[in-house]
Amino acid sequence: MASRQDKDGRGRFPGRVTRRGLLKGSAASGVAALGSYGAGAQEVQSETARSGETVDVSLNINGADHSFTLDARTTLLDLLRERMDLTGTKVGCNHGQCGACTILLDGTRINSCLMLAAAADGKAITTIEGLGRPDELHPMQAAFIQHDGFQCGYCTPGQILSAVGCVTEGHAGSRPEIREYMSGNLCRCGAYKGITEAVAEARDATIEWAEAT
Amino acid sequence: MRPFSYHRPSSPEDAVAQVAPMGPAGQGGAFLAGGTTIVDLMKLHVVAPPSLTDIGALGLDAIEDRGDGTLHVGARVTMAAAAEHPAFRDRAPVLSDALWKAASPQLRNVATLGGNVLQRTRCPYFRDNVSPCNKRDPGSGCAAMDGINRLLAVLGTSDQCIASYAGDWANALILFDATVETLTADGGRDIAFADLHVPPQDHPERETILGDDELITGYRLQIPEWARRSVYVKARDRESYAFALASAAVALDMDGDTVREARLGLGGVATVPWRAREAEGFLAGKTLTEDVATQAAQIAFQGAQGFGHNDFKIPLGQNTVVKALLDAAAVQLTEEAGQ
Ligand SMILES: Cc1cc2nc3c(=O)[nH]c(=O)nc-3n(C[C@H](O)[C@H](O)[C@H](O)COP(=O)(O)OP(=O)(O)OC[C@H]3O[C@@H](n4cnc5c(N)ncnc54)[C@H](O)[C@@H]3O)c2cc1C
Ligand code: FES
Ligand code: FES
């Protein structure tokens, strides 16, 4: 893959592919989403990408293929929430410090706030929307409900994706190990006890689910 | 983030040919590895490279045993992969422990060993992009000196900068006489890892001896057989997912209770990855008692200077060294027992 500068250079996406369009999604989904976004969004709005600073990106998201032309600054988190309206993935700190934005990238858990969409080109993403279905919950989702692994629920999508990663990486062997390997997800409500129990209970079923899918 | 152009070359040679010349303090073009430092700092506008050269398609992601105790580690091996690798876990646990005790599982899944050693300080005044900071904005002053400097360094500081080196793994790597292999458009070179980072002195904006377009391709390490007796002790504000307030990396070659050779690295307390060579020299030939460990810890912190809020790091750091030395001495080497 060579440089991804806009090929015709004449701005098929003339300098405006940036945040105006991207922000539409959060405006529609309300004040809370904008409020939680913090300073980052405003900073980006004030500066517009020039031609040559856009990238073409293909991703499989929750089983479906998508292609985008994006401002190179777009993180995976921006893309999922603002462009795809997949707002299950949450914005917490936006700096790798909380885990609210955790997704699976080719099956591996990562913080979507610190990964540029361009750097994930060609990969497959699973978000909370693609993990299970309302009528067929992933065992980890069911276990979080059963063990009260949340209170307000804001950290929960990230916790659940992280929990699936924790199990498939082989780090859910004991409760101390679960606590250590779930430490990348903070819960302001302090639901840690229920979270640990949920991960311990859903461990085997999560492995079976992964083998079956 | 400021706009930048994004490039993803497919060979190391193309990468170094393509990276735009950098200015001071990383304000020019830059390499992108896992992005967990640089994307964070770009969002804060602390760095604003006009171009990013993504090294994600270059390979450089293997750990190879080259015989004679020599290990070759690619710059794009992730922290997670390295932490689990038997070459580290079984032969030099300190190199594994310093990784799994760092950052979070999600970060370790993408962060690379090349980016890891080059991570920037977590000094709040460097990161706030407003305060005077000689590292971010040379000549502007240092807000940390008389500010809230609880997290900052007590060793290797200068009157220009007291920012602490935040990473863990480098303090373990420095024990193994590692060589950094690099590439530029003019060819490659070897750098002794201990020479890679430079203390702040009069130029805190300059953190390493790397050239602007110089790519780390990997590391060569010499791991002695006795490095199985090694530990990483990390003291922090919470039990996991936090930077070190003080840490100690220790590897011991023991003859019974007597130290043949000790290696000691310090983290969280110094401006650069830190090897405490005088304390190492003191330990050689001694019977390792708590008293001897305490004396070694005092030697390791000779000349340390606190700046108020961080004064506690001197006793904390010493206690961390004592614990690491005693923990390492107590490691049971199973094969040795059977010999
Ligand atoms: C919330 C949080 C907590 C953390 N906690 C810890 C911790 O407890 N302990 C710890 O040690 N670390 C910690 N970190 C830091 C983390 O380990 C580093 O951010 C990570 O290792 C950097 O690697 P990367 O591949 O993401 O680097 P990048 O961000 O991609 O790059 C970092 C820098 O290195 C340059 N670079 C990268 N690769 C190369 C190369 N091959 N050659 C030349 N230049 C290169 C880049 O241009 C950039 O300037 C934490 C980070 C966060 C966000
Ligand atoms: S939003 Fe990504 S880690 Fe907090
Ligand atoms: S449930 Fe409220 S933050 Fe975790």
PDB file of N, CA and C in Angstrom, chain A residues 21-79:
ATOM      1  N   GLY A  21     -19.757  16.987   8.827  1.00  0.00           N
ATOM      2  CA  GLY A  21     -20.578  15.801   8.579  1.00  0.00           C
ATOM      3  C   GLY A  21     -20.509  14.840   9.752  1.00  0.00           C
ATOM      4  N   LEU A  22     -19.326  14.683  10.261  1.00  0.00           N
ATOM      5  CA  LEU A  22     -19.151  13.702  11.321  1.00  0.00           C
ATOM      6  C   LEU A  22     -19.939  14.099  12.557  1.00  0.00           C
ATOM      7  N   LEU A  23     -20.019  15.404  12.811  1.00  0.00           N
ATOM      8  CA  LEU A  23     -20.669  15.835  14.035  1.00  0.00           C
ATOM      9  C   LEU A  23     -22.179  15.751  13.961  1.00  0.00           C
ATOM     10  N   LYS A  24     -22.702  15.666  12.729  1.00  0.00           N
ATOM     11  CA  LYS A  24     -24.152  15.607  12.562  1.00  0.00           C
ATOM     12  C   LYS A  24     -24.733  14.478  13.417  1.00  0.00           C
ATOM     13  N   GLY A  25     -24.049  13.353  13.388  1.00  0.00           N
ATOM     14  CA  GLY A  25     -24.537  12.201  14.132  1.00  0.00           C
ATOM     15  C   GLY A  25     -24.737  12.501  15.608  1.00  0.00           C
ATOM     16  N   SER A  26     -23.765  13.167  16.218  1.00  0.00           N
ATOM     17  CA  SER A  26     -23.898  13.378  17.652  1.00  0.00           C
ATOM     18  C   SER A  26     -24.919  14.467  17.945  1.00  0.00           C
ATOM     19  N   ALA A  27     -25.070  15.439  17.018  1.00  0.00           N
ATOM     20  CA  ALA A  27     -26.090  16.458  17.237  1.00  0.00           C
ATOM     21  C   ALA A  27     -27.451  15.780  17.281  1.00  0.00           C
ATOM     22  N   ALA A  28     -27.656  14.854  16.349  1.00  0.00           N
ATOM     23  CA  ALA A  28     -28.942  14.167  16.292  1.00  0.00           C
ATOM     24  C   ALA A  28     -29.166  13.327  17.543  1.00  0.00           C
ATOM     25  N   SER A  29     -28.099  12.757  18.073  1.00  0.00           N
ATOM     26  CA  SER A  29     -28.326  11.880  19.207  1.00  0.00           C
ATOM     27  C   SER A  29     -28.287  12.642  20.522  1.00  0.00           C
ATOM     28  N   GLY A  30     -28.200  13.969  20.432  1.00  0.00           N
ATOM     29  CA  GLY A  30     -28.535  14.743  21.618  1.00  0.00           C
ATOM     30  C   GLY A  30     -27.385  15.374  22.365  1.00  0.00           C
ATOM     31  N   VAL A  31     -27.768  16.192  23.295  1.00  0.00           N
ATOM     32  CA  VAL A  31     -26.817  16.989  24.052  1.00  0.00           C
ATOM     33  C   VAL A  31     -25.818  16.120  24.796  1.00  0.00           C
ATOM     34  N   ALA A  32     -26.277  15.010  25.314  1.00  0.00           N
ATOM     35  CA  ALA A  32     -25.396  14.174  26.129  1.00  0.00           C
ATOM     36  C   ALA A  32     -24.188  13.727  25.322  1.00  0.00           C
ATOM     37  N   ALA A  33     -24.439  13.322  24.092  1.00  0.00           N
ATOM     38  CA  ALA A  33     -23.331  12.830  23.277  1.00  0.00           C
ATOM     39  C   ALA A  33     -22.324  13.943  23.019  1.00  0.00           C
ATOM     40  N   LEU A  34     -22.809  15.137  22.712  1.00  0.00           N
ATOM     41  CA  LEU A  34     -21.887  16.245  22.459  1.00  0.00           C
ATOM     42  C   LEU A  34     -21.142  16.603  23.727  1.00  0.00           C
ATOM     43  N   GLY A  35     -21.882  16.649  24.815  1.00  0.00           N
ATOM     44  CA  GLY A  35     -21.273  17.022  26.088  1.00  0.00           C
ATOM     45  C   GLY A  35     -20.150  16.076  26.449  1.00  0.00           C
ATOM     46  N   SER A  36     -20.347  14.816  26.215  1.00  0.00           N
ATOM     47  CA  SER A  36     -19.345  13.844  26.623  1.00  0.00           C
ATOM     48  C   SER A  36     -18.135  13.890  25.716  1.00  0.00           C
ATOM     49  N   TYR A  37     -18.286  14.538  24.567  1.00  0.00           N
ATOM     50  CA  TYR A  37     -17.201  14.499  23.606  1.00  0.00           C
ATOM     51  C   TYR A  37     -16.030  15.354  24.048  1.00  0.00           C
ATOM     52  N   GLY A  38     -16.297  16.399  24.795  1.00  0.00           N
ATOM     53  CA  GLY A  38     -15.207  17.211  25.325  1.00  0.00           C
ATOM     54  C   GLY A  38     -14.550  18.071  24.267  1.00  0.00           C
ATOM     55  N   ALA A  39     -13.359  18.549  24.620  1.00  0.00           N
ATOM     56  CA  ALA A  39     -12.691  19.567  23.811  1.00  0.00           C
ATOM     57  C   ALA A  39     -12.278  19.070  22.436  1.00  0.00           C
ATOM     58  N   GLY A  40     -12.006  17.778  22.317  1.00  0.00           N
ATOM     59  CA  GLY A  40     -11.445  17.265  21.071  1.00  0.00           C
ATOM     60  C   GLY A  40     -12.230  17.661  19.838  1.00  0.00           C
ATOM     61  N   ALA A  41     -13.552  17.539  19.889  1.00  0.00           N
ATOM     62  CA  ALA A  41     -14.377  17.775  18.716  1.00  0.00           C
ATOM     63  C   ALA A  41     -14.284  19.230  18.278  1.00  0.00           C
ATOM     64  N   GLN A  42     -14.287  20.140  19.245  1.00  0.00           N
ATOM     65  CA  GLN A  42     -14.250  21.555  18.887  1.00  0.00           C
ATOM     66  C   GLN A  42     -12.928  21.914  18.232  1.00  0.00           C
ATOM     67  N   GLU A  43     -11.835  21.376  18.800  1.00  0.00           N
ATOM     68  CA  GLU A  43     -10.528  21.656  18.216  1.00  0.00           C
ATOM     69  C   GLU A  43     -10.514  21.266  16.752  1.00  0.00           C
ATOM     70  N   VAL A  44     -11.047  20.094  16.484  1.00  0.00           N
ATOM     71  CA  VAL A  44     -10.944  19.569  15.136  1.00  0.00           C
ATOM     72  C   VAL A  44     -11.805  20.369  14.181  1.00  0.00           C
ATOM     73  N   GLN A  45     -12.977  20.790  14.634  1.00  0.00           N
ATOM     74  CA  GLN A  45     -13.877  21.554  13.778  1.00  0.00           C
ATOM     75  C   GLN A  45     -13.221  22.798  13.219  1.00  0.00           C
ATOM     76  N   SER A  46     -12.356  23.422  14.052  1.00  0.00           N
ATOM     77  CA  SER A  46     -11.842  24.725  13.660  1.00  0.00           C
ATOM     78  C   SER A  46     -10.797  24.611  12.549  1.00  0.00           C
ATOM     79  N   GLU A  47     -10.289  23.419  12.283  1.00  0.00           N
ATOM     80  CA  GLU A  47      -9.288  23.302  11.243  1.00  0.00           C
ATOM     81  C   GLU A  47      -9.743  22.273  10.227  1.00  0.00           C
ATOM     82  N   THR A  48      -9.711  22.676   8.981  1.00  0.00           N
ATOM     83  CA  THR A  48     -10.266  21.830   7.949  1.00  0.00           C
ATOM     84  C   THR A  48      -9.152  21.101   7.216  1.00  0.00           C
ATOM     85  N   ALA A  49      -9.383  19.843   6.932  1.00  0.00           N
ATOM     86  CA  ALA A  49      -8.362  19.078   6.220  1.00  0.00           C
ATOM     87  C   ALA A  49      -8.225  19.587   4.800  1.00  0.00           C
ATOM     88  N   ARG A  50      -6.978  19.629   4.332  1.00  0.00           N
ATOM     89  CA  ARG A  50      -6.745  19.969   2.939  1.00  0.00           C
ATOM     90  C   ARG A  50      -6.699  18.692   2.129  1.00  0.00           C
ATOM     91  N   SER A  51      -6.820  18.877   0.827  1.00  0.00           N
ATOM     92  CA  SER A  51      -6.714  17.726  -0.057  1.00  0.00           C
ATOM     93  C   SER A  51      -5.364  17.058   0.167  1.00  0.00           C
ATOM     94  N   GLY A  52      -5.298  15.748   0.121  1.00  0.00           N
ATOM     95  CA  GLY A  52      -4.062  15.035   0.438  1.00  0.00           C
ATOM     96  C   GLY A  52      -4.054  14.584   1.877  1.00  0.00           C
ATOM     97  N   GLU A  53      -5.016  15.056   2.652  1.00  0.00           N
ATOM     98  CA  GLU A  53      -5.078  14.653   4.050  1.00  0.00           C
ATOM     99  C   GLU A  53      -6.316  13.803   4.305  1.00  0.00           C
ATOM    100  N   THR A  54      -6.869  13.288   3.217  1.00  0.00           N
ATOM    101  CA  THR A  54      -7.955  12.317   3.352  1.00  0.00           C
ATOM    102  C   THR A  54      -7.413  10.934   3.001  1.00  0.00           C
ATOM    103  N   VAL A  55      -8.087   9.913   3.503  1.00  0.00           N
ATOM    104  CA  VAL A  55      -7.651   8.537   3.271  1.00  0.00           C
ATOM    105  C   VAL A  55      -8.852   7.669   2.899  1.00  0.00           C
ATOM    106  N   ASP A  56      -8.587   6.668   2.077  1.00  0.00           N
ATOM    107  CA  ASP A  56      -9.615   5.676   1.766  1.00  0.00           C
ATOM    108  C   ASP A  56      -9.435   4.501   2.708  1.00  0.00           C
ATOM    109  N   VAL A  57     -10.511   4.082   3.339  1.00  0.00           N
ATOM    110  CA  VAL A  57     -10.420   3.032   4.357  1.00  0.00           C
ATOM    111  C   VAL A  57     -11.545   2.025   4.149  1.00  0.00           C
ATOM    112  N   SER A  58     -11.194   0.735   4.157  1.00  0.00           N
ATOM    113  CA  SER A  58     -12.200  -0.328   4.106  1.00  0.00           C
ATOM    114  C   SER A  58     -12.170  -1.094   5.416  1.00  0.00           C
ATOM    115  N   LEU A  59     -13.345  -1.335   5.944  1.00  0.00           N
ATOM    116  CA  LEU A  59     -13.439  -2.054   7.209  1.00  0.00           C
ATOM    117  C   LEU A  59     -14.626  -2.988   7.174  1.00  0.00           C
ATOM    118  N   ASN A  60     -14.486  -4.110   7.853  1.00  0.00           N
ATOM    119  CA  ASN A  60     -15.650  -4.934   8.105  1.00  0.00           C
ATOM    120  C   ASN A  60     -16.151  -4.571   9.503  1.00  0.00           C
ATOM    121  N   ILE A  61     -17.390  -4.105   9.578  1.00  0.00           N
ATOM    122  CA  ILE A  61     -17.926  -3.692  10.879  1.00  0.00           C
ATOM    123  C   ILE A  61     -19.116  -4.575  11.222  1.00  0.00           C
ATOM    124  N   ASN A  62     -18.973  -5.329  12.265  1.00  0.00           N
ATOM    125  CA  ASN A  62     -20.028  -6.241  12.723  1.00  0.00           C
ATOM    126  C   ASN A  62     -20.542  -7.133  11.588  1.00  0.00           C
ATOM    127  N   GLY A  63     -19.625  -7.591  10.750  1.00  0.00           N
ATOM    128  CA  GLY A  63     -19.975  -8.559   9.717  1.00  0.00           C
ATOM    129  C   GLY A  63     -20.247  -7.978   8.340  1.00  0.00           C
ATOM    130  N   ALA A  64     -20.365  -6.655   8.226  1.00  0.00           N
ATOM    131  CA  ALA A  64     -20.641  -6.061   6.915  1.00  0.00           C
ATOM    132  C   ALA A  64     -19.461  -5.221   6.452  1.00  0.00           C
ATOM    133  N   ASP A  65     -19.151  -5.287   5.149  1.00  0.00           N
ATOM    134  CA  ASP A  65     -18.038  -4.513   4.595  1.00  0.00           C
ATOM    135  C   ASP A  65     -18.448  -3.071   4.320  1.00  0.00           C
ATOM    136  N   HIS A  66     -17.556  -2.158   4.621  1.00  0.00           N
ATOM    137  CA  HIS A  66     -17.816  -0.730   4.368  1.00  0.00           C
ATOM    138  C   HIS A  66     -16.559  -0.090   3.816  1.00  0.00           C
ATOM    139  N   SER A  67     -16.749   0.918   2.935  1.00  0.00           N
ATOM    140  CA  SER A  67     -15.614   1.716   2.462  1.00  0.00           C
ATOM    141  C   SER A  67     -15.905   3.178   2.746  1.00  0.00           C
ATOM    142  N   PHE A  68     -14.867   3.895   3.121  1.00  0.00           N
ATOM    143  CA  PHE A  68     -15.036   5.306   3.473  1.00  0.00           C
ATOM    144  C   PHE A  68     -13.897   6.118   2.879  1.00  0.00           C
ATOM    145  N   THR A  69     -14.170   7.385   2.613  1.00  0.00           N
ATOM    146  CA  THR A  69     -13.087   8.341   2.438  1.00  0.00           C
ATOM    147  C   THR A  69     -13.170   9.279   3.630  1.00  0.00           C
ATOM    148  N   LEU A  70     -12.069   9.358   4.367  1.00  0.00           N
ATOM    149  CA  LEU A  70     -12.114  10.022   5.670  1.00  0.00           C
ATOM    150  C   LEU A  70     -11.017  11.065   5.795  1.00  0.00           C
ATOM    151  N   ASP A  71     -11.283  12.071   6.600  1.00  0.00           N
ATOM    152  CA  ASP A  71     -10.216  12.924   7.107  1.00  0.00           C
ATOM    153  C   ASP A  71      -9.232  11.998   7.828  1.00  0.00           C
ATOM    154  N   ALA A  72      -7.942  12.146   7.556  1.00  0.00           N
ATOM    155  CA  ALA A  72      -6.945  11.235   8.147  1.00  0.00           C
ATOM    156  C   ALA A  72      -6.985  11.251   9.664  1.00  0.00           C
ATOM    157  N   ARG A  73      -7.530  12.327  10.257  1.00  0.00           N
ATOM    158  CA  ARG A  73      -7.561  12.435  11.720  1.00  0.00           C
ATOM    159  C   ARG A  73      -8.631  11.576  12.372  1.00  0.00           C
ATOM    160  N   THR A  74      -9.506  11.014  11.586  1.00  0.00           N
ATOM    161  CA  THR A  74     -10.638  10.275  12.158  1.00  0.00           C
ATOM    162  C   THR A  74     -10.158   9.056  12.946  1.00  0.00           C
ATOM    163  N   THR A  75     -10.550   8.973  14.199  1.00  0.00           N
ATOM    164  CA  THR A  75     -10.232   7.761  14.962  1.00  0.00           C
ATOM    165  C   THR A  75     -11.327   6.723  14.711  1.00  0.00           C
ATOM    166  N   LEU A  76     -11.026   5.484  15.082  1.00  0.00           N
ATOM    167  CA  LEU A  76     -12.063   4.454  14.939  1.00  0.00           C
ATOM    168  C   LEU A  76     -13.301   4.823  15.752  1.00  0.00           C
ATOM    169  N   LEU A  77     -13.078   5.419  16.910  1.00  0.00           N
ATOM    170  CA  LEU A  77     -14.210   5.811  17.758  1.00  0.00           C
ATOM    171  C   LEU A  77     -15.083   6.851  17.053  1.00  0.00           C
ATOM    172  N   ASP A  78     -14.445   7.861  16.454  1.00  0.00           N
ATOM    173  CA  ASP A  78     -15.206   8.867  15.694  1.00  0.00           C
ATOM    174  C   ASP A  78     -16.013   8.188  14.601  1.00  0.00           C
ATOM    175  N   LEU A  79     -15.338   7.306  13.879  1.00  0.00           N
ATOM    176  CA  LEU A  79     -15.980   6.673  12.732  1.00  0.00           C
ATOM    177  C   LEU A  79     -17.220   5.891  13.168  1.00  0.00           C
TER     178      LEU A  79
END
